[in-house]
Amino acid sequence: MIRLVTFDLDETLWGGNNVVLRAETEMIKWVSERKPTFAQQYRTRATDVRATTLAKRPRIHYDFNKIRVAVVEEILQECGVYPEEACELASAALCIFHGYRNKLQLNEDAVAILRELRKNYLLASISNGTSEVHRSPLKKYFELSVYARNMGTRKPDPAMFEVVLSHTKTLPQQAIHVGDHPIEDLEVAKRVGMYTIQYFTGAFAHSPHADRVVDQLADVVSAVQAINELAAINQT
């Protein structure tokens, strides 16, 4: 029998890409009001600086916050800002970013499906992103929320899933993961031994590792029920 359902967050329970773009735009605007040359330099150099930063500091690959601060700080210095001030501005810029990043655009069915699933299953979230469940109306439904920045690694590392299974004392074959990404959600969850549901948005191909595929988040509840029936047969 299934006892645990885990969820990806960005592009599953809430929109991700559009929110990030808005947050980054507002962050750039804020910094540019203080350092007018920043915007153009950021647009020109951000991709290269990010690659260089990760090459020099590979251990921060899992933490988008640290990466973002490092990139902003480096570009500010390229604009002639002294290192100490660049560090302070980059940290403040991250606060501006998160002010907008946490204005979440929930999937319209998110609350309803979590409310229904919570009646019969433990729920947890597993995310590489920086938005936080406790800042959303979804917080009361989750037993546990795991973030890459706190784990020191990121999906598709199986450790992200194994810590949830351990915390909830759940066997892999008693758990389902719901997400949109073929590798970071579905392939790794299947490798851990969990059942999987792909929320298909069209952004990625259908995954061969999905036990069920849904086009509407509202259909997750019936997909979980179907897998629960299958799991009951397999475990007898």
mmCIF file of C-alpha atoms in Angstrom:
data_model
loop_
_atom_site.group_PDB
_atom_site.id
_atom_site.type_symbol
_atom_site.label_atom_id
_atom_site.label_comp_id
_atom_site.label_asym_id
_atom_site.label_seq_id
_atom_site.Cartn_x
_atom_site.Cartn_y
_atom_site.Cartn_z
ATOM 1 C CA MET A 1 0.000 0.000 0.000
ATOM 2 C CA ILE A 2 1.104 3.560 -0.662
ATOM 3 C CA ARG A 3 1.680 5.697 2.418
ATOM 4 C CA LEU A 4 3.754 8.637 1.067
ATOM 5 C CA VAL A 5 3.386 10.995 -1.910
ATOM 6 C CA THR A 6 6.209 13.435 -2.672
ATOM 7 C CA PHE A 7 5.981 16.470 -4.943
ATOM 8 C CA ASP A 8 8.280 18.610 -7.000
ATOM 9 C CA LEU A 9 7.412 22.301 -6.555
ATOM 10 C CA ASP A 10 8.478 24.537 -9.464
ATOM 11 C CA GLU A 11 6.371 23.945 -12.582
ATOM 12 C CA THR A 12 4.368 21.311 -10.702
ATOM 13 C CA LEU A 13 2.519 22.806 -7.733
ATOM 14 C CA TRP A 14 3.324 26.363 -8.790
ATOM 15 C CA GLY A 15 4.716 28.220 -11.774
ATOM 16 C CA GLY A 16 8.469 28.653 -11.749
ATOM 17 C CA ASN A 17 10.069 30.137 -14.844
ATOM 18 C CA ASN A 18 7.895 33.234 -15.188
ATOM 19 C CA VAL A 19 8.243 34.026 -11.491
ATOM 20 C CA VAL A 20 12.025 33.687 -11.643
ATOM 21 C CA LEU A 21 12.231 35.952 -14.690
ATOM 22 C CA ARG A 22 10.150 38.617 -12.931
ATOM 23 C CA ALA A 23 12.243 38.339 -9.770
ATOM 24 C CA GLU A 24 15.490 38.615 -11.710
ATOM 25 C CA THR A 25 14.199 41.624 -13.661
ATOM 26 C CA GLU A 26 13.293 43.425 -10.441
ATOM 27 C CA MET A 27 16.643 42.528 -8.902
ATOM 28 C CA ILE A 28 18.532 43.944 -11.891
ATOM 29 C CA LYS A 29 16.408 47.089 -11.768
ATOM 30 C CA TRP A 30 17.137 47.574 -8.060
ATOM 31 C CA VAL A 31 20.899 47.171 -8.467
ATOM 32 C CA SER A 32 20.944 49.401 -11.553
ATOM 33 C CA GLU A 33 19.263 52.213 -9.644
ATOM 34 C CA ARG A 34 22.381 52.223 -7.485
ATOM 35 C CA LYS A 35 24.955 51.265 -10.107
ATOM 36 C CA PRO A 36 23.687 52.372 -13.554
ATOM 37 C CA THR A 37 26.192 50.324 -15.572
ATOM 38 C CA PHE A 38 25.119 47.070 -13.929
ATOM 39 C CA ALA A 39 22.127 46.182 -16.127
ATOM 40 C CA GLN A 40 23.998 46.113 -19.416
ATOM 41 C CA GLN A 41 26.988 44.346 -17.893
ATOM 42 C CA TYR A 42 24.723 41.729 -16.311
ATOM 43 C CA ARG A 43 22.888 41.000 -19.551
ATOM 44 C CA THR A 44 26.187 40.682 -21.398
ATOM 45 C CA ARG A 45 28.201 38.773 -18.833
ATOM 46 C CA ALA A 46 25.890 36.807 -16.522
ATOM 47 C CA THR A 47 26.038 33.498 -18.412
ATOM 48 C CA ASP A 48 29.833 33.503 -18.688
ATOM 49 C CA VAL A 49 30.339 34.640 -15.103
ATOM 50 C CA ARG A 50 28.019 31.901 -13.867
ATOM 51 C CA ALA A 51 29.984 29.256 -15.781
ATOM 52 C CA THR A 52 33.284 30.603 -14.473
ATOM 53 C CA THR A 53 31.946 30.744 -10.921
ATOM 54 C CA LEU A 54 30.808 27.122 -11.012
ATOM 55 C CA ALA A 55 34.143 26.052 -12.504
ATOM 56 C CA LYS A 56 35.971 27.753 -9.631
ATOM 57 C CA ARG A 57 33.481 26.755 -6.927
ATOM 58 C CA PRO A 58 31.840 23.483 -8.001
ATOM 59 C CA ARG A 59 30.686 22.754 -4.464
ATOM 60 C CA ILE A 60 28.010 25.456 -4.650
ATOM 61 C CA HIS A 61 26.326 23.943 -7.734
ATOM 62 C CA TYR A 62 23.345 22.870 -5.621
ATOM 63 C CA ASP A 63 22.618 26.315 -4.151
ATOM 64 C CA PHE A 64 21.047 28.806 -6.545
ATOM 65 C CA ASN A 65 21.215 31.502 -3.860
ATOM 66 C CA LYS A 66 24.984 31.268 -3.511
ATOM 67 C CA ILE A 67 25.404 31.155 -7.273
ATOM 68 C CA ARG A 68 23.223 34.234 -7.791
ATOM 69 C CA VAL A 69 25.050 36.252 -5.119
ATOM 70 C CA ALA A 70 28.445 35.264 -6.519
ATOM 71 C CA VAL A 71 27.458 36.284 -10.057
ATOM 72 C CA VAL A 72 26.017 39.652 -9.009
ATOM 73 C CA GLU A 73 29.046 40.351 -6.831
ATOM 74 C CA GLU A 74 31.507 39.552 -9.625
ATOM 75 C CA ILE A 75 29.658 41.686 -12.176
ATOM 76 C CA LEU A 76 29.488 44.600 -9.758
ATOM 77 C CA GLN A 77 33.249 44.406 -9.390
ATOM 78 C CA GLU A 78 33.559 44.390 -13.172
ATOM 79 C CA CYS A 79 31.574 47.637 -13.049
ATOM 80 C CA GLY A 80 34.231 49.136 -10.791
ATOM 81 C CA VAL A 81 32.542 48.594 -7.437
ATOM 82 C CA TYR A 82 34.920 47.860 -4.565
ATOM 83 C CA PRO A 83 34.726 44.259 -3.267
ATOM 84 C CA GLU A 84 33.248 45.113 0.145
ATOM 85 C CA GLU A 85 30.453 47.213 -1.341
ATOM 86 C CA ALA A 86 29.870 44.640 -4.083
ATOM 87 C CA CYS A 87 29.408 41.960 -1.430
ATOM 88 C CA GLU A 88 26.882 44.084 0.484
ATOM 89 C CA LEU A 89 24.941 45.005 -2.645
ATOM 90 C CA ALA A 90 24.849 41.407 -3.879
ATOM 91 C CA SER A 91 23.426 40.200 -0.557
ATOM 92 C CA ALA A 92 20.804 42.938 -0.605
ATOM 93 C CA ALA A 93 19.975 42.121 -4.232
ATOM 94 C CA LEU A 94 19.219 38.538 -3.218
ATOM 95 C CA CYS A 95 16.639 39.848 -0.737
ATOM 96 C CA ILE A 96 14.999 41.837 -3.527
ATOM 97 C CA PHE A 97 15.015 38.739 -5.715
ATOM 98 C CA HIS A 98 13.317 36.623 -3.058
ATOM 99 C CA GLY A 99 10.731 39.276 -2.348
ATOM 100 C CA TYR A 100 9.420 38.620 -5.851
ATOM 101 C CA ARG A 101 10.422 34.951 -6.076
ATOM 102 C CA ASN A 102 8.096 34.101 -3.208
ATOM 103 C CA LYS A 103 5.069 35.736 -4.822
ATOM 104 C CA LEU A 104 4.025 32.291 -5.900
ATOM 105 C CA GLN A 105 1.591 31.532 -8.696
ATOM 106 C CA LEU A 106 -0.054 28.363 -7.421
ATOM 107 C CA ASN A 107 -1.469 25.866 -9.848
ATOM 108 C CA GLU A 108 -5.222 26.324 -9.471
ATOM 109 C CA ASP A 109 -5.683 22.681 -8.444
ATOM 110 C CA ALA A 110 -2.749 22.493 -6.011
ATOM 111 C CA VAL A 111 -4.623 23.131 -2.769
ATOM 112 C CA ALA A 112 -7.500 20.838 -3.706
ATOM 113 C CA ILE A 113 -5.350 17.822 -4.546
ATOM 114 C CA LEU A 114 -3.145 18.209 -1.480
ATOM 115 C CA ARG A 115 -6.183 18.537 0.771
ATOM 116 C CA GLU A 116 -7.643 15.358 -0.695
ATOM 117 C CA LEU A 117 -4.416 13.340 -0.654
ATOM 118 C CA ARG A 118 -3.588 14.415 2.906
ATOM 119 C CA LYS A 119 -6.611 12.453 4.121
ATOM 120 C CA ASN A 120 -4.922 9.144 3.311
ATOM 121 C CA TYR A 121 -1.208 9.770 2.726
ATOM 122 C CA LEU A 122 1.816 11.526 4.141
ATOM 123 C CA LEU A 123 2.935 14.347 1.846
ATOM 124 C CA ALA A 124 6.405 15.830 1.306
ATOM 125 C CA SER A 125 8.067 18.183 -1.178
ATOM 126 C CA ILE A 126 11.484 17.838 -2.818
ATOM 127 C CA SER A 127 12.863 20.881 -4.629
ATOM 128 C CA ASN A 128 15.993 22.275 -6.241
ATOM 129 C CA GLY A 129 14.405 25.723 -6.208
ATOM 130 C CA THR A 130 14.603 28.539 -3.696
ATOM 131 C CA SER A 131 10.919 29.291 -3.097
ATOM 132 C CA GLU A 132 9.739 27.994 0.246
ATOM 133 C CA VAL A 133 6.610 26.018 1.048
ATOM 134 C CA HIS A 134 6.260 27.662 4.456
ATOM 135 C CA ARG A 135 5.603 30.979 2.691
ATOM 136 C CA SER A 136 2.672 29.490 0.786
ATOM 137 C CA PRO A 137 -0.849 28.254 1.574
ATOM 138 C CA LEU A 138 0.450 24.730 0.951
ATOM 139 C CA LYS A 139 2.624 24.559 4.071
ATOM 140 C CA LYS A 140 0.065 22.840 6.304
ATOM 141 C CA TYR A 141 -0.193 19.827 4.026
ATOM 142 C CA PHE A 142 3.441 18.706 4.094
ATOM 143 C CA GLU A 143 5.081 16.434 6.614
ATOM 144 C CA LEU A 144 8.510 17.460 5.324
ATOM 145 C CA SER A 145 10.026 19.787 2.719
ATOM 146 C CA VAL A 146 13.532 19.107 1.425
ATOM 147 C CA TYR A 147 15.569 21.758 -0.409
ATOM 148 C CA ALA A 148 18.783 21.324 -2.362
ATOM 149 C CA ARG A 149 20.478 24.229 -0.585
ATOM 150 C CA ASN A 150 19.987 22.510 2.789
ATOM 151 C CA MET A 151 21.078 19.093 1.562
ATOM 152 C CA GLY A 152 24.347 20.147 -0.048
ATOM 153 C CA THR A 153 23.252 18.421 -3.242
ATOM 154 C CA ARG A 154 20.383 18.593 -5.716
ATOM 155 C CA LYS A 155 18.129 16.395 -7.792
ATOM 156 C CA PRO A 156 18.825 14.025 -9.502
ATOM 157 C CA ASP A 157 20.893 12.930 -6.501
ATOM 158 C CA PRO A 158 18.946 10.042 -4.898
ATOM 159 C CA ALA A 159 19.847 11.437 -1.467
ATOM 160 C CA MET A 160 17.136 14.068 -1.919
ATOM 161 C CA PHE A 161 14.553 11.279 -1.993
ATOM 162 C CA GLU A 162 16.200 8.906 0.452
ATOM 163 C CA VAL A 163 16.144 11.464 3.263
ATOM 164 C CA VAL A 164 12.363 11.800 2.911
ATOM 165 C CA LEU A 165 11.879 8.038 2.920
ATOM 166 C CA SER A 166 14.065 7.755 6.006
ATOM 167 C CA HIS A 167 12.327 10.602 7.853
ATOM 168 C CA THR A 168 8.870 9.160 7.195
ATOM 169 C CA LYS A 169 9.978 5.553 7.767
ATOM 170 C CA THR A 170 8.644 4.609 4.348
ATOM 171 C CA LEU A 171 9.889 1.927 1.960
ATOM 172 C CA PRO A 172 10.455 3.074 -1.649
ATOM 173 C CA GLN A 173 7.716 0.760 -2.914
ATOM 174 C CA GLN A 174 5.286 2.515 -0.546
ATOM 175 C CA ALA A 175 5.915 5.942 -2.081
ATOM 176 C CA ILE A 176 4.995 7.929 -5.196
ATOM 177 C CA HIS A 177 6.809 10.962 -6.583
ATOM 178 C CA VAL A 178 4.971 13.565 -8.682
ATOM 179 C CA GLY A 179 6.958 15.914 -10.919
ATOM 180 C CA ASP A 180 7.461 17.273 -14.412
ATOM 181 C CA HIS A 181 11.150 16.686 -15.134
ATOM 182 C CA PRO A 182 12.078 13.369 -16.835
ATOM 183 C CA ILE A 183 15.483 13.132 -15.131
ATOM 184 C CA GLU A 184 15.392 15.246 -11.968
ATOM 185 C CA ASP A 185 12.017 13.857 -10.901
ATOM 186 C CA LEU A 186 11.000 10.682 -12.679
ATOM 187 C CA GLU A 187 14.182 8.808 -13.545
ATOM 188 C CA VAL A 188 15.781 9.322 -10.147
ATOM 189 C CA ALA A 189 12.621 8.475 -8.195
ATOM 190 C CA LYS A 190 12.228 5.291 -10.202
ATOM 191 C CA ARG A 191 15.902 4.473 -9.581
ATOM 192 C CA VAL A 192 15.292 4.829 -5.844
ATOM 193 C CA GLY A 193 12.423 2.350 -6.179
ATOM 194 C CA MET A 194 9.430 4.685 -5.944
ATOM 195 C CA TYR A 195 6.372 4.813 -8.148
ATOM 196 C CA THR A 196 6.151 7.903 -10.352
ATOM 197 C CA ILE A 197 3.597 10.274 -11.851
ATOM 198 C CA GLN A 198 4.625 12.731 -14.550
ATOM 199 C CA TYR A 199 2.783 16.033 -14.624
ATOM 200 C CA PHE A 200 3.112 16.653 -18.348
ATOM 201 C CA THR A 201 3.218 20.354 -19.193
ATOM 202 C CA GLY A 202 4.740 20.039 -22.649
ATOM 203 C CA ALA A 203 8.051 21.518 -21.513
ATOM 204 C CA PHE A 204 9.693 18.070 -21.530
ATOM 205 C CA ALA A 205 9.163 14.799 -23.358
ATOM 206 C CA HIS A 206 7.097 12.001 -21.880
ATOM 207 C CA SER A 207 9.239 9.964 -19.521
ATOM 208 C CA PRO A 208 9.634 6.200 -19.940
ATOM 209 C CA HIS A 209 10.022 6.086 -16.157
ATOM 210 C CA ALA A 210 6.506 7.371 -15.431
ATOM 211 C CA ASP A 211 3.983 4.869 -14.069
ATOM 212 C CA ARG A 212 1.223 7.356 -14.830
ATOM 213 C CA VAL A 213 1.108 10.585 -16.862
ATOM 214 C CA VAL A 214 -1.373 13.395 -16.170
ATOM 215 C CA ASP A 215 -1.985 16.529 -18.216
ATOM 216 C CA GLN A 216 -4.000 18.215 -15.470
ATOM 217 C CA LEU A 217 -2.834 18.459 -11.873
ATOM 218 C CA ALA A 218 -6.370 17.635 -10.743
ATOM 219 C CA ASP A 219 -5.869 14.130 -12.186
ATOM 220 C CA VAL A 220 -3.050 13.362 -9.740
ATOM 221 C CA VAL A 221 -5.538 12.123 -7.128
ATOM 222 C CA SER A 222 -6.989 9.431 -9.397
ATOM 223 C CA ALA A 223 -3.481 8.503 -10.595
ATOM 224 C CA VAL A 224 -2.347 8.018 -6.995
ATOM 225 C CA GLN A 225 -5.402 5.860 -6.304
ATOM 226 C CA ALA A 226 -4.658 3.705 -9.362
ATOM 227 C CA ILE A 227 -1.048 3.202 -8.304
ATOM 228 C CA ASN A 228 -2.150 2.434 -4.749
ATOM 229 C CA GLU A 229 -4.326 -0.386 -6.081
ATOM 230 C CA LEU A 230 -1.405 -1.673 -8.163
ATOM 231 C CA ALA A 231 0.959 -1.473 -5.191
ATOM 232 C CA ALA A 232 -1.468 -3.438 -3.027
ATOM 233 C CA ILE A 233 -1.444 -6.245 -5.593
ATOM 234 C CA ASN A 234 2.348 -6.182 -5.967
ATOM 235 C CA GLN A 235 2.895 -6.303 -2.214
ATOM 236 C CA THR A 236 0.673 -9.338 -1.620
#
